[in-house]
Amino acid sequence: MMEFTQADVLSVLGTGIKTLVILVGAVLMAALMIPIERRLLGLWQDRYGPNRVGPFGSLQVVADMIKIFFKEDWIPPFADKAVFVVAPAIIMLTSLLAFAVIPFTPTWTVANLNVGVLFLLAMSSLGVYSVIFAGWASDNKYALIGAMRTAAQMISYEVFMGLSLLGVVLLAGSFNLGDIVESQRGLWNVIPQFPAFVIFFIAGCAEIHRAPFDLPEAEQELTAGYHTEYSGMKFGMFFVGEYLGIVLISCLVTVLFFGGWLGPVLPGFVWFFLKAFFFMCFFILLRASTVRPRYDQLMAFGWKILLPIAIVNVAITGAIVVATS
Amino acid sequence: MKNAAQTAFSATSSVLRTIGMTFMHSFRKRETVLYPEEKPYLPPRYRGRIVLTRDPDGAERCVACNLCSVSCPVDCISVVKGEDETGRWYPESFRINFSRCIYCGFCEDACPTYAIQLTPDFEMGEFNRQNMVYEKSDLTISGVGKRPGYNFYRVAGMAVGGKDKGEAENEAKPVNIKTLLP
């Protein structure tokens, strides 16, 4: 029988509270991204977007949530029911789990894993199952084409996504995200690792299937792609899961390339938030301005251009690290 | 090799230029008209709510000819003819069912007296469908609408209301068909 001291209980409680705050914060931020995205898209398309509900339309998401909660949660009779129900849960689960290892400030991390980068890559790869399950279980040709595109997209970007991070890991000498942030105290990784930053950002776009790499959804050609058959809160979970992905990739770019919480004057959390928010807005700007490639073009671009650049980047970084140590 | 590099450069710069141009739209004027607060300009010929106008003397223009009712593709106009003591026709009742009306403007085109006219007013929403049925008193306005100074009976050649044949504007005296003289 183990004895629990008061300190143990307090530390467990502290972690529990941290976890709760980060979970709620991440989901809230993802939900807030919806009105922010609609307003920003409106701004860049010379219109207003939703501006009626609440101040500057910020309560639009609450109205949408109420609506989506009361919608009929319909499962098509031809669908594979168990898989159909599980699919939207997976994307939420993997996205939220990935938040566990992100260091928001030196003290605010749920799990200070020494293989944080690997854990992140694993979680983001698992998220793909959600899309493939959804497309397969829907028994719908559009959903299936969307899922097939996701599979094609996954094999083309996962490889160089991992490779692009190796340079950062080499420079920090650690897989721990907190150590990676600390290693950027002198110079943010975005300068020595600029190619890796570009590659990771492109791979991140493909990872969370945002425009210009939203091939699995592709409203214009696949109705809604893999979630065509989904309705009600299951659709809502895919939707929020996608925005969680944006928040996650923005946090990752901040941590890996832009020095996380590091910054003058303001407290660390504010710096982290500002940097991450900048990238969230940049994702929206990308959606407003870029066109969608065909998926063979995406694969060719990944294999023939980004992968070689990533490998060369790792080789050069490794050579420099070996030479200077 | 040189070609591939050129292609890569032009493709990258084109994507970056697109992103930049989209971002510059942040500083453009927004095209949206915030409707309930800010009304859009509607030209006078806009086809909205239908009215019955009066002639410059203040009498109603409609002569209950039923041409509007006949021309209406959705049959939403119903007119009942009446006749006053001077022999002039007028509508005893004039009813338009706006829940059927498609605002095509055929009635306005068909009207020989410019009585029925479409106006640039479209805010006619009602909660009760029955309220969309407009009676003659709801339709009739006090003005002349888009045709100032026009009075059908001053130019029409028929004898009505104390005006005999040949007394209208620009009208020659009636020809006596019983005589051979020119």
Tab-separated table of N, CA and C in Angstrom, chain A residues 128-282:
chain	number	residue	atom	x	y	z
A	128	VAL	N	-5.344	11.116	-38.869
A	128	VAL	CA	-5.739	10.768	-40.233
A	128	VAL	C	-6.756	9.633	-40.220
A	129	TYR	N	-6.642	8.738	-39.229
A	129	TYR	CA	-7.588	7.617	-39.157
A	129	TYR	C	-9.028	8.119	-39.102
A	130	SER	N	-9.210	9.212	-38.382
A	130	SER	CA	-10.554	9.775	-38.270
A	130	SER	C	-11.159	10.005	-39.646
A	131	VAL	N	-10.376	10.659	-40.505
A	131	VAL	CA	-10.878	10.996	-41.841
A	131	VAL	C	-11.115	9.728	-42.656
A	132	ILE	N	-10.183	8.806	-42.579
A	132	ILE	CA	-10.323	7.591	-43.386
A	132	ILE	C	-11.504	6.761	-42.889
A	133	PHE	N	-11.651	6.640	-41.568
A	133	PHE	CA	-12.800	5.909	-41.017
A	133	PHE	C	-14.103	6.563	-41.463
A	134	ALA	N	-14.145	7.885	-41.339
A	134	ALA	CA	-15.386	8.602	-41.692
A	134	ALA	C	-15.739	8.351	-43.143
A	135	GLY	N	-14.727	8.441	-44.021
A	135	GLY	CA	-14.988	8.261	-45.439
A	135	GLY	C	-15.405	6.842	-45.759
A	136	TRP	N	-14.802	5.878	-45.073
A	136	TRP	CA	-15.103	4.478	-45.348
A	136	TRP	C	-16.469	4.106	-44.796
A	137	ALA	N	-16.743	4.524	-43.544
A	137	ALA	CA	-17.975	4.108	-42.886
A	137	ALA	C	-19.195	4.761	-43.519
A	138	SER	N	-19.014	5.924	-44.154
A	138	SER	CA	-20.169	6.627	-44.719
A	138	SER	C	-20.773	5.866	-45.892
A	139	ASP	N	-19.998	5.021	-46.567
A	139	ASP	CA	-20.483	4.270	-47.713
A	139	ASP	C	-21.060	5.207	-48.763
A	140	ASN	N	-20.301	6.236	-49.055
A	140	ASN	CA	-20.755	7.272	-49.965
A	140	ASN	C	-19.584	7.582	-50.876
A	141	LYS	N	-19.828	7.703	-52.173
A	141	LYS	CA	-18.673	7.796	-53.070
A	141	LYS	C	-17.869	9.070	-52.842
A	142	TYR	N	-18.560	10.172	-52.546
A	142	TYR	CA	-17.812	11.416	-52.316
A	142	TYR	C	-16.960	11.305	-51.063
A	143	ALA	N	-17.571	10.732	-50.000
A	143	ALA	CA	-16.817	10.562	-48.761
A	143	ALA	C	-15.614	9.661	-48.993
A	144	LEU	N	-15.824	8.622	-49.805
A	144	LEU	CA	-14.726	7.680	-50.036
A	144	LEU	C	-13.609	8.344	-50.831
A	145	ILE	N	-13.989	9.158	-51.834
A	145	ILE	CA	-12.942	9.854	-52.599
A	145	ILE	C	-12.161	10.776	-51.673
A	146	GLY	N	-12.892	11.456	-50.760
A	146	GLY	CA	-12.216	12.335	-49.804
A	146	GLY	C	-11.242	11.554	-48.945
A	147	ALA	N	-11.691	10.395	-48.454
A	147	ALA	CA	-10.824	9.593	-47.589
A	147	ALA	C	-9.615	9.097	-48.372
A	148	MET	N	-9.864	8.725	-49.650
A	148	MET	CA	-8.750	8.236	-50.466
A	148	MET	C	-7.717	9.335	-50.671
A	149	ARG	N	-8.203	10.537	-50.892
A	149	ARG	CA	-7.278	11.656	-51.055
A	149	ARG	C	-6.475	11.886	-49.779
A	150	THR	N	-7.150	11.711	-48.619
A	150	THR	CA	-6.419	11.881	-47.373
A	150	THR	C	-5.285	10.880	-47.274
A	151	ALA	N	-5.574	9.623	-47.669
A	151	ALA	CA	-4.529	8.610	-47.602
A	151	ALA	C	-3.366	9.001	-48.500
A	152	ALA	N	-3.694	9.463	-49.735
A	152	ALA	CA	-2.638	9.871	-50.649
A	152	ALA	C	-1.845	11.033	-50.077
A	153	GLN	N	-2.591	11.971	-49.462
A	153	GLN	CA	-1.960	13.164	-48.904
A	153	GLN	C	-1.051	12.770	-47.743
A	154	MET	N	-1.553	11.812	-46.910
A	154	MET	CA	-0.812	11.428	-45.710
A	154	MET	C	0.548	10.865	-46.086
A	155	ILE	N	0.577	9.909	-47.071
A	155	ILE	CA	1.869	9.308	-47.372
A	155	ILE	C	2.795	10.325	-48.004
A	156	SER	N	2.248	11.421	-48.573
A	156	SER	CA	3.186	12.361	-49.186
A	156	SER	C	3.689	13.411	-48.201
A	157	TYR	N	2.951	13.723	-47.146
A	157	TYR	CA	3.477	14.792	-46.293
A	157	TYR	C	4.055	14.314	-44.972
A	158	GLU	N	3.626	13.131	-44.476
A	158	GLU	CA	4.118	12.707	-43.159
A	158	GLU	C	5.641	12.616	-43.135
A	159	VAL	N	6.196	12.114	-44.263
A	159	VAL	CA	7.636	11.858	-44.289
A	159	VAL	C	8.419	13.144	-44.087
A	160	PHE	N	8.123	14.149	-44.938
A	160	PHE	CA	8.963	15.352	-44.825
A	160	PHE	C	8.552	16.220	-43.654
A	161	MET	N	7.361	15.987	-43.103
A	161	MET	CA	7.002	16.705	-41.876
A	161	MET	C	7.947	16.285	-40.750
A	162	GLY	N	8.135	14.949	-40.614
A	162	GLY	CA	9.058	14.476	-39.590
A	162	GLY	C	10.490	14.919	-39.866
A	163	LEU	N	10.885	14.842	-41.170
A	163	LEU	CA	12.267	15.195	-41.507
A	163	LEU	C	12.547	16.673	-41.242
A	164	SER	N	11.533	17.528	-41.490
A	164	SER	CA	11.778	18.956	-41.310
A	164	SER	C	12.026	19.281	-39.841
A	165	LEU	N	11.424	18.468	-38.941
A	165	LEU	CA	11.615	18.752	-37.519
A	165	LEU	C	12.975	18.276	-37.025
A	166	LEU	N	13.604	17.360	-37.794
A	166	LEU	CA	14.880	16.815	-37.321
A	166	LEU	C	15.934	17.908	-37.171
A	167	GLY	N	15.924	18.890	-38.070
A	167	GLY	CA	16.890	19.978	-37.967
A	167	GLY	C	16.757	20.712	-36.641
A	168	VAL	N	15.504	20.995	-36.275
A	168	VAL	CA	15.254	21.675	-35.002
A	168	VAL	C	15.742	20.827	-33.844
A	169	VAL	N	15.454	19.521	-33.920
A	169	VAL	CA	15.862	18.620	-32.841
A	169	VAL	C	17.386	18.575	-32.741
A	170	LEU	N	18.044	18.559	-33.898
A	170	LEU	CA	19.511	18.536	-33.912
A	170	LEU	C	20.071	19.776	-33.224
A	171	LEU	N	19.493	20.939	-33.541
A	171	LEU	CA	20.009	22.188	-32.969
A	171	LEU	C	19.813	22.205	-31.462
A	172	ALA	N	18.641	21.678	-30.997
A	172	ALA	CA	18.370	21.715	-29.558
A	172	ALA	C	19.054	20.566	-28.836
A	173	GLY	N	19.338	19.486	-29.562
A	173	GLY	CA	19.914	18.310	-28.925
A	173	GLY	C	18.934	17.589	-28.037
A	174	SER	N	17.622	17.790	-28.298
A	174	SER	CA	16.623	17.156	-27.428
A	174	SER	C	15.301	17.039	-28.177
A	175	PHE	N	14.527	15.997	-27.818
A	175	PHE	CA	13.176	15.873	-28.369
A	175	PHE	C	12.155	16.575	-27.500
A	176	ASN	N	12.618	17.106	-26.356
A	176	ASN	CA	11.695	17.749	-25.421
A	176	ASN	C	11.354	19.152	-25.919
A	177	LEU	N	10.058	19.473	-25.988
A	177	LEU	CA	9.657	20.758	-26.565
A	177	LEU	C	10.113	21.925	-25.708
A	178	GLY	N	10.127	21.730	-24.380
A	178	GLY	CA	10.604	22.801	-23.491
A	178	GLY	C	12.067	23.109	-23.763
A	179	ASP	N	12.889	22.054	-23.924
A	179	ASP	CA	14.302	22.261	-24.242
A	179	ASP	C	14.458	22.948	-25.587
A	180	ILE	N	13.585	22.579	-26.539
A	180	ILE	CA	13.681	23.198	-27.873
A	180	ILE	C	13.433	24.695	-27.764
A	181	VAL	N	12.444	25.085	-26.938
A	181	VAL	CA	12.188	26.517	-26.762
A	181	VAL	C	13.393	27.181	-26.104
A	182	GLU	N	13.924	26.552	-25.056
A	182	GLU	CA	15.058	27.158	-24.346
A	182	GLU	C	16.263	27.319	-25.267
A	183	SER	N	16.437	26.352	-26.222
A	183	SER	CA	17.599	26.422	-27.102
A	183	SER	C	17.499	27.614	-28.055
A	184	GLN	N	16.303	28.230	-28.149
A	184	GLN	CA	16.146	29.353	-29.078
A	184	GLN	C	16.348	30.693	-28.392
A	185	ARG	N	16.919	30.675	-27.162
A	185	ARG	CA	17.045	31.913	-26.405
A	185	ARG	C	17.883	32.946	-27.172
A	186	GLY	N	18.952	32.483	-27.848
A	186	GLY	CA	19.793	33.422	-28.587
A	186	GLY	C	19.168	33.811	-29.920
A	187	LEU	N	18.710	32.825	-30.665
A	187	LEU	CA	18.224	33.061	-32.036
A	187	LEU	C	17.068	32.111	-32.296
A	188	TRP	N	15.972	32.654	-32.774
A	188	TRP	CA	14.829	31.798	-33.082
A	188	TRP	C	15.189	30.839	-34.216
A	189	ASN	N	14.638	29.638	-34.129
A	189	ASN	CA	14.947	28.618	-35.117
A	189	ASN	C	14.542	29.000	-36.528
A	190	VAL	N	13.638	29.976	-36.655
A	190	VAL	CA	13.143	30.274	-37.997
A	190	VAL	C	14.261	30.790	-38.884
A	191	ILE	N	15.312	31.373	-38.289
A	191	ILE	CA	16.387	31.924	-39.131
A	191	ILE	C	17.356	30.829	-39.582
A	192	PRO	N	17.956	30.055	-38.668
A	192	PRO	CA	18.839	28.995	-39.185
A	192	PRO	C	18.072	27.864	-39.870
A	193	GLN	N	16.832	27.670	-39.525
A	193	GLN	CA	16.075	26.541	-40.065
A	193	GLN	C	14.948	27.015	-40.979
A	194	PHE	N	15.191	28.053	-41.778
A	194	PHE	CA	14.097	28.616	-42.563
A	194	PHE	C	13.454	27.605	-43.520
A	195	PRO	N	14.254	26.816	-44.268
A	195	PRO	CA	13.616	25.823	-45.146
A	195	PRO	C	12.745	24.853	-44.353
A	196	ALA	N	13.248	24.448	-43.171
A	196	ALA	CA	12.471	23.520	-42.353
A	196	ALA	C	11.158	24.165	-41.929
A	197	PHE	N	11.198	25.465	-41.611
A	197	PHE	CA	9.975	26.176	-41.222
A	197	PHE	C	8.958	26.162	-42.358
A	198	VAL	N	9.412	26.501	-43.559
A	198	VAL	CA	8.494	26.530	-44.710
A	198	VAL	C	7.908	25.142	-44.947
A	199	ILE	N	8.780	24.130	-44.910
A	199	ILE	CA	8.304	22.769	-45.165
A	199	ILE	C	7.326	22.338	-44.084
A	200	PHE	N	7.660	22.642	-42.834
A	200	PHE	CA	6.766	22.225	-41.754
A	200	PHE	C	5.421	22.944	-41.863
A	201	PHE	N	5.457	24.193	-42.257
A	201	PHE	CA	4.196	24.936	-42.369
A	201	PHE	C	3.328	24.347	-43.478
A	202	ILE	N	3.957	24.028	-44.603
A	202	ILE	CA	3.190	23.434	-45.705
A	202	ILE	C	2.647	22.070	-45.284
A	203	ALA	N	3.525	21.270	-44.630
A	203	ALA	CA	3.080	19.955	-44.173
A	203	ALA	C	1.977	20.091	-43.133
A	204	GLY	N	2.086	21.115	-42.283
A	204	GLY	CA	1.048	21.341	-41.273
A	204	GLY	C	-0.284	21.658	-41.925
A	205	CYS	N	-0.237	22.488	-42.987
A	205	CYS	CA	-1.457	22.798	-43.747
A	205	CYS	C	-2.096	21.520	-44.257
A	206	ALA	N	-1.247	20.633	-44.815
A	206	ALA	CA	-1.765	19.387	-45.368
A	206	ALA	C	-2.257	18.475	-44.252
A	207	GLU	N	-1.552	18.496	-43.149
A	207	GLU	CA	-1.882	17.653	-42.000
A	207	GLU	C	-3.313	17.907	-41.506
A	208	ILE	N	-3.647	19.195	-41.340
A	208	ILE	CA	-4.977	19.522	-40.817
A	208	ILE	C	-5.949	19.782	-41.960
A	209	HIS	N	-5.574	19.340	-43.134
A	209	HIS	CA	-6.326	19.562	-44.374
A	209	HIS	C	-7.061	20.894	-44.408
A	210	ARG	N	-6.251	21.952	-44.362
A	210	ARG	CA	-6.767	23.299	-44.551
A	210	ARG	C	-6.487	23.714	-45.986
A	211	ALA	N	-7.253	24.696	-46.487
A	211	ALA	CA	-6.909	25.267	-47.782
A	211	ALA	C	-5.463	25.751	-47.689
A	212	PRO	N	-4.647	25.617	-48.697
A	212	PRO	CA	-4.916	25.102	-50.035
A	212	PRO	C	-4.882	23.570	-50.134
A	213	PHE	N	-4.690	22.864	-49.043
A	213	PHE	CA	-4.607	21.407	-49.130
A	213	PHE	C	-5.854	20.755	-48.552
A	214	ASP	N	-7.011	21.343	-48.771
A	214	ASP	CA	-8.241	20.769	-48.227
A	214	ASP	C	-8.855	19.780	-49.212
A	215	LEU	N	-8.017	18.978	-49.825
A	215	LEU	CA	-8.509	18.016	-50.815
A	215	LEU	C	-9.549	17.051	-50.248
A	216	PRO	N	-9.405	16.579	-48.995
A	216	PRO	CA	-10.417	15.632	-48.515
A	216	PRO	C	-11.802	16.247	-48.391
A	217	GLU	N	-11.885	17.577	-48.230
A	217	GLU	CA	-13.201	18.200	-48.100
A	217	GLU	C	-13.663	18.775	-49.429
A	218	ALA	N	-12.863	19.645	-50.002
A	218	ALA	CA	-13.084	20.158	-51.357
A	218	ALA	C	-14.557	20.358	-51.690
A	219	GLU	N	-15.172	21.364	-51.055
A	219	GLU	CA	-16.615	21.577	-51.218
A	219	GLU	C	-17.051	21.590	-52.679
A	220	GLN	N	-16.241	22.195	-53.531
A	220	GLN	CA	-16.706	22.429	-54.899
A	220	GLN	C	-16.832	21.124	-55.673
A	221	GLU	N	-15.976	20.132	-55.367
A	221	GLU	CA	-16.031	18.930	-56.189
A	221	GLU	C	-16.572	17.722	-55.429
A	222	LEU	N	-16.430	17.692	-54.085
A	222	LEU	CA	-16.841	16.501	-53.328
A	222	LEU	C	-17.961	16.823	-52.334
A	223	THR	N	-18.821	17.772	-52.645
A	223	THR	CA	-19.826	18.277	-51.676
A	223	THR	C	-19.141	18.643	-50.371
A	224	ALA	N	-18.943	17.731	-49.446
A	224	ALA	CA	-18.152	18.078	-48.262
A	224	ALA	C	-17.091	17.030	-47.991
A	225	GLY	N	-16.825	16.171	-48.974
A	225	GLY	CA	-15.780	15.181	-48.766
A	225	GLY	C	-16.143	14.164	-47.702
A	226	TYR	N	-15.194	13.891	-46.830
A	226	TYR	CA	-15.362	12.747	-45.934
A	226	TYR	C	-16.509	12.935	-44.953
A	227	HIS	N	-16.914	14.161	-44.628
A	227	HIS	CA	-18.026	14.289	-43.687
A	227	HIS	C	-19.345	14.656	-44.376
A	228	THR	N	-19.495	14.219	-45.615
A	228	THR	CA	-20.746	14.480	-46.330
A	228	THR	C	-21.951	13.945	-45.567
A	229	GLU	N	-21.837	12.724	-45.010
A	229	GLU	CA	-22.992	12.068	-44.403
A	229	GLU	C	-23.202	12.476	-42.946
A	230	TYR	N	-22.325	13.314	-42.422
A	230	TYR	CA	-22.427	13.637	-40.993
A	230	TYR	C	-23.335	14.823	-40.771
A	231	SER	N	-24.021	14.785	-39.604
A	231	SER	CA	-24.908	15.893	-39.277
A	231	SER	C	-24.825	16.139	-37.779
A	232	GLY	N	-25.462	17.197	-37.349
A	232	GLY	CA	-25.548	17.472	-35.915
A	232	GLY	C	-24.181	17.618	-35.267
A	233	MET	N	-24.082	17.124	-34.050
A	233	MET	CA	-22.870	17.361	-33.272
A	233	MET	C	-21.691	16.548	-33.797
A	234	LYS	N	-21.966	15.444	-34.537
A	234	LYS	CA	-20.835	14.688	-35.094
A	234	LYS	C	-20.121	15.550	-36.131
A	235	PHE	N	-20.910	16.216	-36.962
A	235	PHE	CA	-20.310	17.148	-37.907
A	235	PHE	C	-19.588	18.259	-37.151
A	236	GLY	N	-20.243	18.721	-36.055
A	236	GLY	CA	-19.632	19.780	-35.247
A	236	GLY	C	-18.272	19.365	-34.717
A	237	MET	N	-18.131	18.085	-34.371
A	237	MET	CA	-16.843	17.633	-33.844
A	237	MET	C	-15.777	17.641	-34.931
A	238	PHE	N	-16.146	17.255	-36.145
A	238	PHE	CA	-15.174	17.365	-37.237
A	238	PHE	C	-14.753	18.814	-37.427
A	239	PHE	N	-15.761	19.673	-37.333
A	239	PHE	CA	-15.521	21.095	-37.574
A	239	PHE	C	-14.581	21.659	-36.523
A	240	VAL	N	-14.930	21.395	-35.232
A	240	VAL	CA	-14.093	21.892	-34.150
A	240	VAL	C	-12.727	21.204	-34.201
A	241	GLY	N	-12.715	19.918	-34.596
A	241	GLY	CA	-11.446	19.206	-34.702
A	241	GLY	C	-10.529	19.867	-35.713
A	242	GLU	N	-11.119	20.326	-36.810
A	242	GLU	CA	-10.289	21.000	-37.806
A	242	GLU	C	-9.680	22.279	-37.236
A	243	TYR	N	-10.512	23.030	-36.487
A	243	TYR	CA	-9.988	24.284	-35.922
A	243	TYR	C	-9.001	24.010	-34.802
A	244	LEU	N	-9.231	22.907	-34.046
A	244	LEU	CA	-8.234	22.495	-33.059
A	244	LEU	C	-6.912	22.239	-33.758
A	245	GLY	N	-6.991	21.625	-34.945
A	245	GLY	CA	-5.775	21.379	-35.715
A	245	GLY	C	-5.057	22.671	-36.039
A	246	ILE	N	-5.823	23.719	-36.430
A	246	ILE	CA	-5.184	25.010	-36.731
A	246	ILE	C	-4.478	25.536	-35.498
A	247	VAL	N	-5.185	25.500	-34.350
A	247	VAL	CA	-4.590	26.006	-33.112
A	247	VAL	C	-3.337	25.202	-32.797
A	248	LEU	N	-3.431	23.879	-32.974
A	248	LEU	CA	-2.295	23.009	-32.639
A	248	LEU	C	-1.092	23.321	-33.516
A	249	ILE	N	-1.302	23.397	-34.831
A	249	ILE	CA	-0.166	23.643	-35.730
A	249	ILE	C	0.418	25.031	-35.465
A	250	SER	N	-0.457	26.004	-35.163
A	250	SER	CA	0.054	27.339	-34.861
A	250	SER	C	0.907	27.305	-33.600
A	251	CYS	N	0.444	26.589	-32.562
A	251	CYS	CA	1.221	26.454	-31.335
A	251	CYS	C	2.549	25.773	-31.636
A	252	LEU	N	2.508	24.747	-32.494
A	252	LEU	CA	3.731	24.004	-32.809
A	252	LEU	C	4.736	24.887	-33.523
A	253	VAL	N	4.257	25.630	-34.520
A	253	VAL	CA	5.167	26.521	-35.241
A	253	VAL	C	5.785	27.516	-34.263
A	254	THR	N	4.953	28.015	-33.333
A	254	THR	CA	5.457	28.956	-32.336
A	254	THR	C	6.542	28.313	-31.490
A	255	VAL	N	6.263	27.094	-31.028
A	255	VAL	CA	7.212	26.433	-30.130
A	255	VAL	C	8.493	26.063	-30.871
A	256	LEU	N	8.346	25.508	-32.074
A	256	LEU	CA	9.509	24.924	-32.736
A	256	LEU	C	10.362	25.962	-33.449
A	257	PHE	N	9.728	27.014	-33.972
A	257	PHE	CA	10.493	27.922	-34.818
A	257	PHE	C	10.507	29.365	-34.319
A	258	PHE	N	9.562	29.734	-33.479
A	258	PHE	CA	9.481	31.146	-33.102
A	258	PHE	C	9.674	31.375	-31.611
A	259	GLY	N	10.379	30.467	-30.970
A	259	GLY	CA	10.814	30.715	-29.592
A	259	GLY	C	9.723	30.686	-28.550
A	260	GLY	N	8.610	30.027	-28.824
A	260	GLY	CA	7.591	29.790	-27.796
A	260	GLY	C	7.268	31.008	-26.958
A	261	TRP	N	7.520	30.890	-25.641
A	261	TRP	CA	7.163	31.968	-24.716
A	261	TRP	C	8.214	33.064	-24.670
A	262	LEU	N	9.361	32.880	-25.368
A	262	LEU	CA	10.447	33.849	-25.257
A	262	LEU	C	10.057	35.171	-25.901
A	263	GLY	N	10.399	36.272	-25.208
A	263	GLY	CA	10.113	37.584	-25.748
A	263	GLY	C	10.308	38.620	-24.677
A	264	PRO	N	10.604	39.863	-25.061
A	264	PRO	CA	10.881	40.892	-24.052
A	264	PRO	C	9.606	41.445	-23.406
A	265	VAL	N	9.762	42.071	-22.251
A	265	VAL	CA	8.757	42.844	-21.526
A	265	VAL	C	7.534	42.030	-21.123
A	266	LEU	N	6.730	41.624	-22.112
A	266	LEU	CA	5.454	40.968	-21.794
A	266	LEU	C	5.699	39.599	-21.162
A	267	PRO	N	4.759	39.111	-20.347
A	267	PRO	CA	4.918	37.769	-19.777
A	267	PRO	C	4.883	36.692	-20.862
A	268	GLY	N	5.478	35.538	-20.542
A	268	GLY	CA	5.667	34.489	-21.531
A	268	GLY	C	4.392	34.042	-22.200
A	269	PHE	N	3.314	33.916	-21.411
A	269	PHE	CA	2.087	33.406	-21.997
A	269	PHE	C	1.554	34.342	-23.084
A	270	VAL	N	1.681	35.652	-22.818
A	270	VAL	CA	1.178	36.626	-23.797
A	270	VAL	C	1.944	36.511	-25.102
A	271	TRP	N	3.283	36.357	-24.976
A	271	TRP	CA	4.083	36.194	-26.190
A	271	TRP	C	3.650	34.967	-26.956
A	272	PHE	N	3.468	33.856	-26.202
A	272	PHE	CA	3.054	32.613	-26.851
A	272	PHE	C	1.748	32.809	-27.591
A	273	PHE	N	0.781	33.442	-26.889
A	273	PHE	CA	-0.540	33.629	-27.490
A	273	PHE	C	-0.441	34.499	-28.741
A	274	LEU	N	0.324	35.596	-28.636
A	274	LEU	CA	0.418	36.514	-29.778
A	274	LEU	C	1.022	35.813	-30.994
A	275	LYS	N	2.103	35.059	-30.755
A	275	LYS	CA	2.746	34.380	-31.878
A	275	LYS	C	1.807	33.339	-32.492
A	276	ALA	N	1.182	32.547	-31.603
A	276	ALA	CA	0.286	31.510	-32.115
A	276	ALA	C	-0.882	32.145	-32.865
A	277	PHE	N	-1.410	33.247	-32.330
A	277	PHE	CA	-2.566	33.885	-32.963
A	277	PHE	C	-2.196	34.420	-34.344
A	278	PHE	N	-0.969	34.935	-34.454
A	278	PHE	CA	-0.516	35.414	-35.756
A	278	PHE	C	-0.598	34.296	-36.789
A	279	PHE	N	-0.157	33.093	-36.400
A	279	PHE	CA	-0.166	31.997	-37.373
A	279	PHE	C	-1.576	31.509	-37.657
A	280	MET	N	-2.457	31.554	-36.634
A	280	MET	CA	-3.852	31.192	-36.895
A	280	MET	C	-4.437	32.115	-37.961
A	281	CYS	N	-4.152	33.427	-37.817
A	281	CYS	CA	-4.663	34.374	-38.811
A	281	CYS	C	-4.018	34.116	-40.165
A	282	PHE	N	-2.745	33.702	-40.158
A	282	PHE	CA	-2.081	33.439	-41.429
A	282	PHE	C	-2.706	32.247	-42.137
